[in-house]
Short mmCIF file of C-alpha atoms in Angstrom, two decimals:
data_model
loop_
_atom_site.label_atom_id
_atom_site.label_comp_id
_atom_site.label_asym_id
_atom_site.label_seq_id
_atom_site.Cartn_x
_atom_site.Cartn_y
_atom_site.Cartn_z
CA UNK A 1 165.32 56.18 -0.11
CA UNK A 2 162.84 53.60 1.76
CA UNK A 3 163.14 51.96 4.73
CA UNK A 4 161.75 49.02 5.82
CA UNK A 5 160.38 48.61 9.34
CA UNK A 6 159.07 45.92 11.16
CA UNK A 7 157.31 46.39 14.27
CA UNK A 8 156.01 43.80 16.63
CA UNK A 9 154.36 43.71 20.28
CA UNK A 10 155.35 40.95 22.66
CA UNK A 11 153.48 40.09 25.72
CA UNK A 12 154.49 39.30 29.08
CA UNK A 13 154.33 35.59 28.35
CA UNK A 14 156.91 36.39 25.40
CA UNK A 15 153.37 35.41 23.25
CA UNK A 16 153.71 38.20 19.74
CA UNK A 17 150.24 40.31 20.01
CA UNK A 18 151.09 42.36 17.11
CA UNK A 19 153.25 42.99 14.31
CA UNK A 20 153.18 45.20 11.27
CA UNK A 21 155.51 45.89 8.62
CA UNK A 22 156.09 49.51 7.04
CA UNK A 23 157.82 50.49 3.54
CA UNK A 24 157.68 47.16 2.41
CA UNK A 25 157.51 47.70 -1.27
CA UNK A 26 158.13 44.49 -3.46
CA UNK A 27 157.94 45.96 -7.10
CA UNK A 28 161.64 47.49 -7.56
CA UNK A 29 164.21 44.84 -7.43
CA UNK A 30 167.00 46.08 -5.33
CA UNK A 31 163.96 45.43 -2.26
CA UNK A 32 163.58 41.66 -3.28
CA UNK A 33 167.25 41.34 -1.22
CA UNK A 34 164.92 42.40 1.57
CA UNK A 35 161.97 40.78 0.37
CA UNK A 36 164.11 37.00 1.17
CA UNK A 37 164.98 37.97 4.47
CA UNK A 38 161.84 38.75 5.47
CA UNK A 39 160.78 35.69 7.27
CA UNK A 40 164.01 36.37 9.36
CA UNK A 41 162.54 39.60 10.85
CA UNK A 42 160.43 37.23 13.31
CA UNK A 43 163.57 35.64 14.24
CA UNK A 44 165.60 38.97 14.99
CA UNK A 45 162.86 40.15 16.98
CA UNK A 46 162.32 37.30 19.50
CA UNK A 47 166.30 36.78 19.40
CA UNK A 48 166.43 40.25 21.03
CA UNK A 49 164.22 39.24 24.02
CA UNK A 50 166.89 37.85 26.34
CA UNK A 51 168.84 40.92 25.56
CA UNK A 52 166.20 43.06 26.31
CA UNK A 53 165.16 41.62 29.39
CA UNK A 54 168.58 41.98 30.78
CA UNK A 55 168.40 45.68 30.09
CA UNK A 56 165.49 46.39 31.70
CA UNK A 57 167.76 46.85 34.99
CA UNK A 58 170.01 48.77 33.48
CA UNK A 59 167.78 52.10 33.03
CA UNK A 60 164.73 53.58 34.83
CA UNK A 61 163.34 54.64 30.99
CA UNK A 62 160.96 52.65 29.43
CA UNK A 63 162.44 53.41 25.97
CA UNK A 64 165.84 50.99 25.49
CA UNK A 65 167.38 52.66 22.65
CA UNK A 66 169.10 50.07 20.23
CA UNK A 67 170.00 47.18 21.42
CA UNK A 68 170.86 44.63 19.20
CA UNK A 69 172.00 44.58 15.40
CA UNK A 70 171.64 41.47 12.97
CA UNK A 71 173.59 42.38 9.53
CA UNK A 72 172.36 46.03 8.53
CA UNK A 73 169.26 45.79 10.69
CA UNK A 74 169.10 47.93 14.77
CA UNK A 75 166.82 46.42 17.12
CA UNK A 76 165.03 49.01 19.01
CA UNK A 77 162.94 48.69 22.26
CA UNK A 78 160.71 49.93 24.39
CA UNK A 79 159.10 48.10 27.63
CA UNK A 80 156.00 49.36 29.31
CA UNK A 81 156.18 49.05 32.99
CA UNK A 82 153.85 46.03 33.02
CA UNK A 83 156.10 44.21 30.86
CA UNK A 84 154.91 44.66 27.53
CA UNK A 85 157.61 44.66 24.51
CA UNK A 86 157.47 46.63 21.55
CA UNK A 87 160.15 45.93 19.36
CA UNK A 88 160.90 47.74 16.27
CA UNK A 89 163.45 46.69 13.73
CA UNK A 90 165.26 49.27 11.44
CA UNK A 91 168.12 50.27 8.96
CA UNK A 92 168.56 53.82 10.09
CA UNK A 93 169.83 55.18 13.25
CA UNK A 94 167.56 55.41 15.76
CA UNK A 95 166.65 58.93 16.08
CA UNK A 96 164.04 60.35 18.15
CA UNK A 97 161.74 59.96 15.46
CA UNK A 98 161.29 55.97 16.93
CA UNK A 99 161.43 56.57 19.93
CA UNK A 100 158.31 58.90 19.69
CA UNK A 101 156.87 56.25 17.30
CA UNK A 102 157.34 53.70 20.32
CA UNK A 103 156.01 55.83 22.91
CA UNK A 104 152.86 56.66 20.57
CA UNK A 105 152.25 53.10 20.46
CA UNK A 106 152.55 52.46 23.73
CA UNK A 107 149.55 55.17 24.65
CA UNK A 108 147.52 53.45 21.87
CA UNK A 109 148.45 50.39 23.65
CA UNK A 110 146.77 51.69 26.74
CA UNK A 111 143.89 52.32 25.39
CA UNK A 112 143.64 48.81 24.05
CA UNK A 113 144.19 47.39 27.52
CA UNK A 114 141.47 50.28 28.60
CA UNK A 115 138.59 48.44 26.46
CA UNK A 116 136.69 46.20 28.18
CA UNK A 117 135.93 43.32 25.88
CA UNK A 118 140.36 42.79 25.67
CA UNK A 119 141.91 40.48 27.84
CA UNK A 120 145.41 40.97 28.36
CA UNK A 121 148.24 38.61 26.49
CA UNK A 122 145.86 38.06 23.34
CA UNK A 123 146.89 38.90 20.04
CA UNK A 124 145.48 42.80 19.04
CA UNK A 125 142.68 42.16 16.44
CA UNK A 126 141.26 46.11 16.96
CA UNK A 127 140.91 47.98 13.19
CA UNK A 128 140.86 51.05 14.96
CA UNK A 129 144.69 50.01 16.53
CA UNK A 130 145.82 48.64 13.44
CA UNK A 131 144.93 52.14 11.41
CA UNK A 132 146.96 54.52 14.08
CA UNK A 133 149.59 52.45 14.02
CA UNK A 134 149.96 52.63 10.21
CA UNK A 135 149.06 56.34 10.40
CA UNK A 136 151.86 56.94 13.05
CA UNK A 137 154.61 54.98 10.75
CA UNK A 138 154.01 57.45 8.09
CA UNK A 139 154.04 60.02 10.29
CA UNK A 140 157.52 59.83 12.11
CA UNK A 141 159.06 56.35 10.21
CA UNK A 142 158.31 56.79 6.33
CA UNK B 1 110.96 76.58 30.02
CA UNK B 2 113.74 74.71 28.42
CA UNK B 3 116.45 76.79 30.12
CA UNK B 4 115.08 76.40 33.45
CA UNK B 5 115.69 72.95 33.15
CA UNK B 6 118.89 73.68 32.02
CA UNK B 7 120.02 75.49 35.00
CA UNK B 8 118.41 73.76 37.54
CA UNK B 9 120.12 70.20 35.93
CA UNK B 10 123.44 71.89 36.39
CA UNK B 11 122.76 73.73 39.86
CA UNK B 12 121.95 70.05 41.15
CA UNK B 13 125.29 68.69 38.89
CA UNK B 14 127.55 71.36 40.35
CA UNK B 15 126.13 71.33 44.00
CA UNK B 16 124.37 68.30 45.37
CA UNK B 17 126.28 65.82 43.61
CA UNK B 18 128.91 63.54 44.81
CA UNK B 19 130.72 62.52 42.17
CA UNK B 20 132.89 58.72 41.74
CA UNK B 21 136.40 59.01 39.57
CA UNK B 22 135.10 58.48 35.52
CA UNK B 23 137.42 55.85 34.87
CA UNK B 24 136.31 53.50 37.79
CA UNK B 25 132.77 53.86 36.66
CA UNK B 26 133.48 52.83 33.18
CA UNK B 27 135.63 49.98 33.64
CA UNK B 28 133.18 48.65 36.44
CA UNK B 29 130.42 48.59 33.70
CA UNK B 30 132.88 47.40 31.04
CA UNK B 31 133.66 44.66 33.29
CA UNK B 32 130.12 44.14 34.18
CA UNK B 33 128.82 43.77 30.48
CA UNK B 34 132.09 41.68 29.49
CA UNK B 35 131.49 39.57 31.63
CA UNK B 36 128.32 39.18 30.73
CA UNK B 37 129.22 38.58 27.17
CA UNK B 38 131.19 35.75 28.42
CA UNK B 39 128.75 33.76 30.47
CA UNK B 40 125.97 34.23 28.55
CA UNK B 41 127.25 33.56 25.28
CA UNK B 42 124.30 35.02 23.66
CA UNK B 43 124.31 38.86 22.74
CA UNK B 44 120.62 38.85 22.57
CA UNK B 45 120.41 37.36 25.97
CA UNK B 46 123.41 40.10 27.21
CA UNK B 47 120.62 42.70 26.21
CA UNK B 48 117.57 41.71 28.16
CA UNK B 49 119.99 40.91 31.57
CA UNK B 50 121.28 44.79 30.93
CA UNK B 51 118.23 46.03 30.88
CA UNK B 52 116.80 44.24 34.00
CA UNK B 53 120.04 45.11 35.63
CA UNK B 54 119.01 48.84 34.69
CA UNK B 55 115.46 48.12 35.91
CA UNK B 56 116.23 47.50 39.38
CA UNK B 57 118.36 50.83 39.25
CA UNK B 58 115.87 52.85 37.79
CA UNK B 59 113.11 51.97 40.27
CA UNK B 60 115.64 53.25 43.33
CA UNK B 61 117.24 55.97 41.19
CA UNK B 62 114.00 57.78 40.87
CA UNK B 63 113.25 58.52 44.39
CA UNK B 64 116.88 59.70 44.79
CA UNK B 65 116.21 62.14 41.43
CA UNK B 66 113.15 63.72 43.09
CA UNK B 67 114.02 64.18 46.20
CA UNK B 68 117.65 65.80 44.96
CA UNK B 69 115.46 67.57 42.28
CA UNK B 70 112.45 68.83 43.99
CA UNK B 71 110.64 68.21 40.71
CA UNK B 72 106.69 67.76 41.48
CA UNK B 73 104.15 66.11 38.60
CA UNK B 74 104.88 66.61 34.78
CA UNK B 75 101.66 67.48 32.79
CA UNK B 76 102.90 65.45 30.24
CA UNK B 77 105.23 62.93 28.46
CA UNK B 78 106.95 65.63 26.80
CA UNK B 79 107.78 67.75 29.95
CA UNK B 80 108.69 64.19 31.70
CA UNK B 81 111.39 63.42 28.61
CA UNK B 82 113.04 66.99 28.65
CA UNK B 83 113.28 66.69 32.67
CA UNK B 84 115.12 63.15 32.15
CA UNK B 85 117.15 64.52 29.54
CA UNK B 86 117.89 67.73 31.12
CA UNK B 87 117.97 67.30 34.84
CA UNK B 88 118.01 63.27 34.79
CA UNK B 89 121.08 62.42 32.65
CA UNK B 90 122.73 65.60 33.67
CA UNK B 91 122.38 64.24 37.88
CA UNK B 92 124.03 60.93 37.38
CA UNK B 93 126.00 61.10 33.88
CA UNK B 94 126.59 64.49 33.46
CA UNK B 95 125.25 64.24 30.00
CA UNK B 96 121.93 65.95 28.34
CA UNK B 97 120.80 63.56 25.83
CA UNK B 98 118.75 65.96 22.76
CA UNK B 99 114.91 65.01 22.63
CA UNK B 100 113.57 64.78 19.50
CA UNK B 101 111.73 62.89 16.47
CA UNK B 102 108.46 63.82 18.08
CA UNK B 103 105.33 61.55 16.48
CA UNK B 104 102.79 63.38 16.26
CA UNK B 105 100.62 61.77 19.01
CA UNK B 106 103.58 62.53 21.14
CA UNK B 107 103.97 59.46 22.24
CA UNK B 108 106.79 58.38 20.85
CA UNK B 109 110.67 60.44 20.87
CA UNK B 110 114.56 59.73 20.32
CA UNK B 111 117.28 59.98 23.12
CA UNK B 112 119.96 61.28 20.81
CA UNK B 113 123.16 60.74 23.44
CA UNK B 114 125.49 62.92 22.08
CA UNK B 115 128.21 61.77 24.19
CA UNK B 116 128.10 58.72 26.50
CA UNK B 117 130.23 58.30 28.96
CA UNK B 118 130.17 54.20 29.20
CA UNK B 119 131.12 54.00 25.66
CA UNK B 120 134.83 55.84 26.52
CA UNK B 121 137.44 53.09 25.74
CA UNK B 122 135.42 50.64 24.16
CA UNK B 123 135.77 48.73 21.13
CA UNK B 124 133.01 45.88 20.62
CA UNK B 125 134.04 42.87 19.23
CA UNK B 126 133.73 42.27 15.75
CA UNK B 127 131.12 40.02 15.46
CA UNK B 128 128.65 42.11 17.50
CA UNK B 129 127.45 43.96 14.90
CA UNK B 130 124.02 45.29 15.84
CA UNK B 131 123.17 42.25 18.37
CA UNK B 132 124.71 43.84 21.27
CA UNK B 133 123.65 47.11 22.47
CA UNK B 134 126.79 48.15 24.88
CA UNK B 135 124.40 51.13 27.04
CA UNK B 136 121.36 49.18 27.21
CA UNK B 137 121.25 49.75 30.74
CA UNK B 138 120.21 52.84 30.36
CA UNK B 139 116.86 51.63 28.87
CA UNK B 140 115.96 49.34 31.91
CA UNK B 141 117.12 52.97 33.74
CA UNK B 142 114.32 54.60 32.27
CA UNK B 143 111.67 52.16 32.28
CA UNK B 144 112.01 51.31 35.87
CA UNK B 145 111.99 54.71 37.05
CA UNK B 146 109.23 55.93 35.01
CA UNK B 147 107.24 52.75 35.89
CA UNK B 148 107.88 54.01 39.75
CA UNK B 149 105.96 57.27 38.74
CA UNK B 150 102.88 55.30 37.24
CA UNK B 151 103.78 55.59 33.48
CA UNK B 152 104.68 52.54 31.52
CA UNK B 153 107.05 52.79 28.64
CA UNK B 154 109.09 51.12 26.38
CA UNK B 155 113.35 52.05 25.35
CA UNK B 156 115.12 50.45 22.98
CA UNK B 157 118.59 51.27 21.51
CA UNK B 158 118.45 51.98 17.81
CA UNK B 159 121.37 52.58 16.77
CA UNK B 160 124.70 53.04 18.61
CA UNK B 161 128.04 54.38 17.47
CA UNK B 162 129.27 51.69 18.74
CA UNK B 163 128.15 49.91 16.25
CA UNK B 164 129.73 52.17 13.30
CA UNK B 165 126.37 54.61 13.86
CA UNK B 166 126.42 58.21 13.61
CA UNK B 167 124.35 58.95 16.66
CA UNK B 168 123.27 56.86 19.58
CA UNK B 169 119.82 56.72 19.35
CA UNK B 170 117.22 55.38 22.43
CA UNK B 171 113.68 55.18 20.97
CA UNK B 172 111.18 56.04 23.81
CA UNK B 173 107.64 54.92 23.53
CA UNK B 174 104.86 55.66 26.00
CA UNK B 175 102.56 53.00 26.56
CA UNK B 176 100.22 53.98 29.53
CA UNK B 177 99.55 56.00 32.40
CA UNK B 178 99.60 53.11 35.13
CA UNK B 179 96.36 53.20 37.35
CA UNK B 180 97.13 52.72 41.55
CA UNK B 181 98.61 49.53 40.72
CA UNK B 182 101.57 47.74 42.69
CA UNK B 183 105.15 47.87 40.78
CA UNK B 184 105.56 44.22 39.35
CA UNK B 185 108.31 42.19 41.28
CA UNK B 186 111.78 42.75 40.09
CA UNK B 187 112.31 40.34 37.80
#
């Protein structure tokens, strides 16, 4: 069993910094159903940002749980206190397997903002981000 | 010999230092040389205005070093570089850079900086790829205070891991003993 994840960062503009996929396989067939939706992902994401910003008030945690669903795929979120989205779509359950994936990323994220040469609000272009990222997916997602 | 330095850099570290919080210190820098990268445009040019900037420091920083130090007179360039290293760095950065790759007229060592505290946090562009050398202020550091104590020299970054290096590397090269003559004008 493989699940597909996709992951993207919104800014506090509601401008997408980042966004990775994981367990996107196309060669076995029964994926290619996923495979067509796949330009939809971008859609679900961004549709979830009203809902998220209306639970931001509900809860003092930074991590949202799941908040939305579109067909068989959760929207999970988690908001850093300045604002910052990460939004992670999945087929499972959200376990606390994500949400340590989400918190991960968001100390990553800090030290992206930590570095100098970033300005805040522009898309994430750092190798170095890119690779943890992908290393913490197989870690607690794949 | 080499321990004495050793202990007397950390006796002055531990006891006559006032220290700032890390993090303000390296983002004021960061800012400093991003900023720097923005109005200048020019990596090359980014370079030379660090090391000026480092200049200036050096030639005040060295009065402040011997008078916290109580170090008299080296006999020579290789006691001056293990004093920087070992008492120097140690003072303001907390670091002690290795000395080595001796020529053999002695005139010419590395800085290996082990650790660097500026560098914490920072990920250079991609397109700086050995044109911009992030620390460079620590060569203006070094010639301006060694210029204050009649010796002209020359630092230059060669390598920086930064920039993918292994090591980060400051070639030192001693040029001349400087006879009676005024400091030039900060430039």
């Amino acid at each position: 069993m493989s699940h597909v994840y996709y992951f993207t960062i919104v800014g506090t503009n509601d401008v997408p910094l980042y966004e990775a996929e994981f367990g996107m396989q196309i060669k076995d067939t029964s994926l290619s159903a996923k495979e067509e939706t796949r330009y939809l992902n971008q859609f679900i994401a961004h549709a979830a940002l009203d809902i998220i910003d209306e639970a931001v008030w509900n809860t003092t945690d930074l991590y949202l749980k799941t908040l939305d669903k579109y067909n068989e795929l959760n929207v999970s979120c988690y908001v850093t206190p300045s604002n910052t989205r990460f939004i992670l779509l999945h087929e499972n359950k959200a376990d606390d397997n994500i949400k340590t994936f989400l918190a991960e990323c968001h100390e990553f994220y800090i030290k992206i903002l930590c570095n100098p040469f970033y300005t805040v609000n522009t898309p994430i272009v750092s190798p170095t981000f890119e690779q943890r990222v992908k290393s913490l997916a197989r870690r607690f997602l794949l | 010999m080499a321990k004495q330095y050793k202990t007397l850099g950390e006796d002055i570290w531990k006891n006559r230092v006032e220290t700032i919080n890390a993090e303000l210190f390296i983002f004021t820098y960061g800012s400093i040389v991003a900023q720097l990268v923005k109005d200048f445009e020019d990596y090359e040019q980014v370079n030379k205005q660090l090391e000026k900037m480092g200049y200036n420091i050096g030639v005040r920083l060295i009065e402040d070093f011997l008078s916290r130090s109580g170090w008299g007179r080296c006999t020579d360039f290789k006691e001056t570089m293990e004093v920087i290293s070992k008492i120097g760095f140690k003072m303001f950065l907390n670091i002690a850079p290795t000395v080595t790759n001796w020529s053999t007229d002695s005139k010419v060592c590395s800085l290996i900086l082990d650790e660097n505290p500026l560098n914490d946090f920072v990920e250079l562009p991609l397109d700086t790829q050995h044109k911009l050398w992030y620390s460079n202020i620590l060569c203006g550091v070094l010639r301006g205070a060694l210029e204050m104590v009649q010796m002209q020299i020359e630092a230059n970054f060669i390598s920086c891991v930064l920039q993918g290096d292994d090591i980060s590397e400051i070639r030192v090269q001693f040029i001349r003993h400087l006879q009676e003559e005024l400091p030039n004008a900060d430039d």
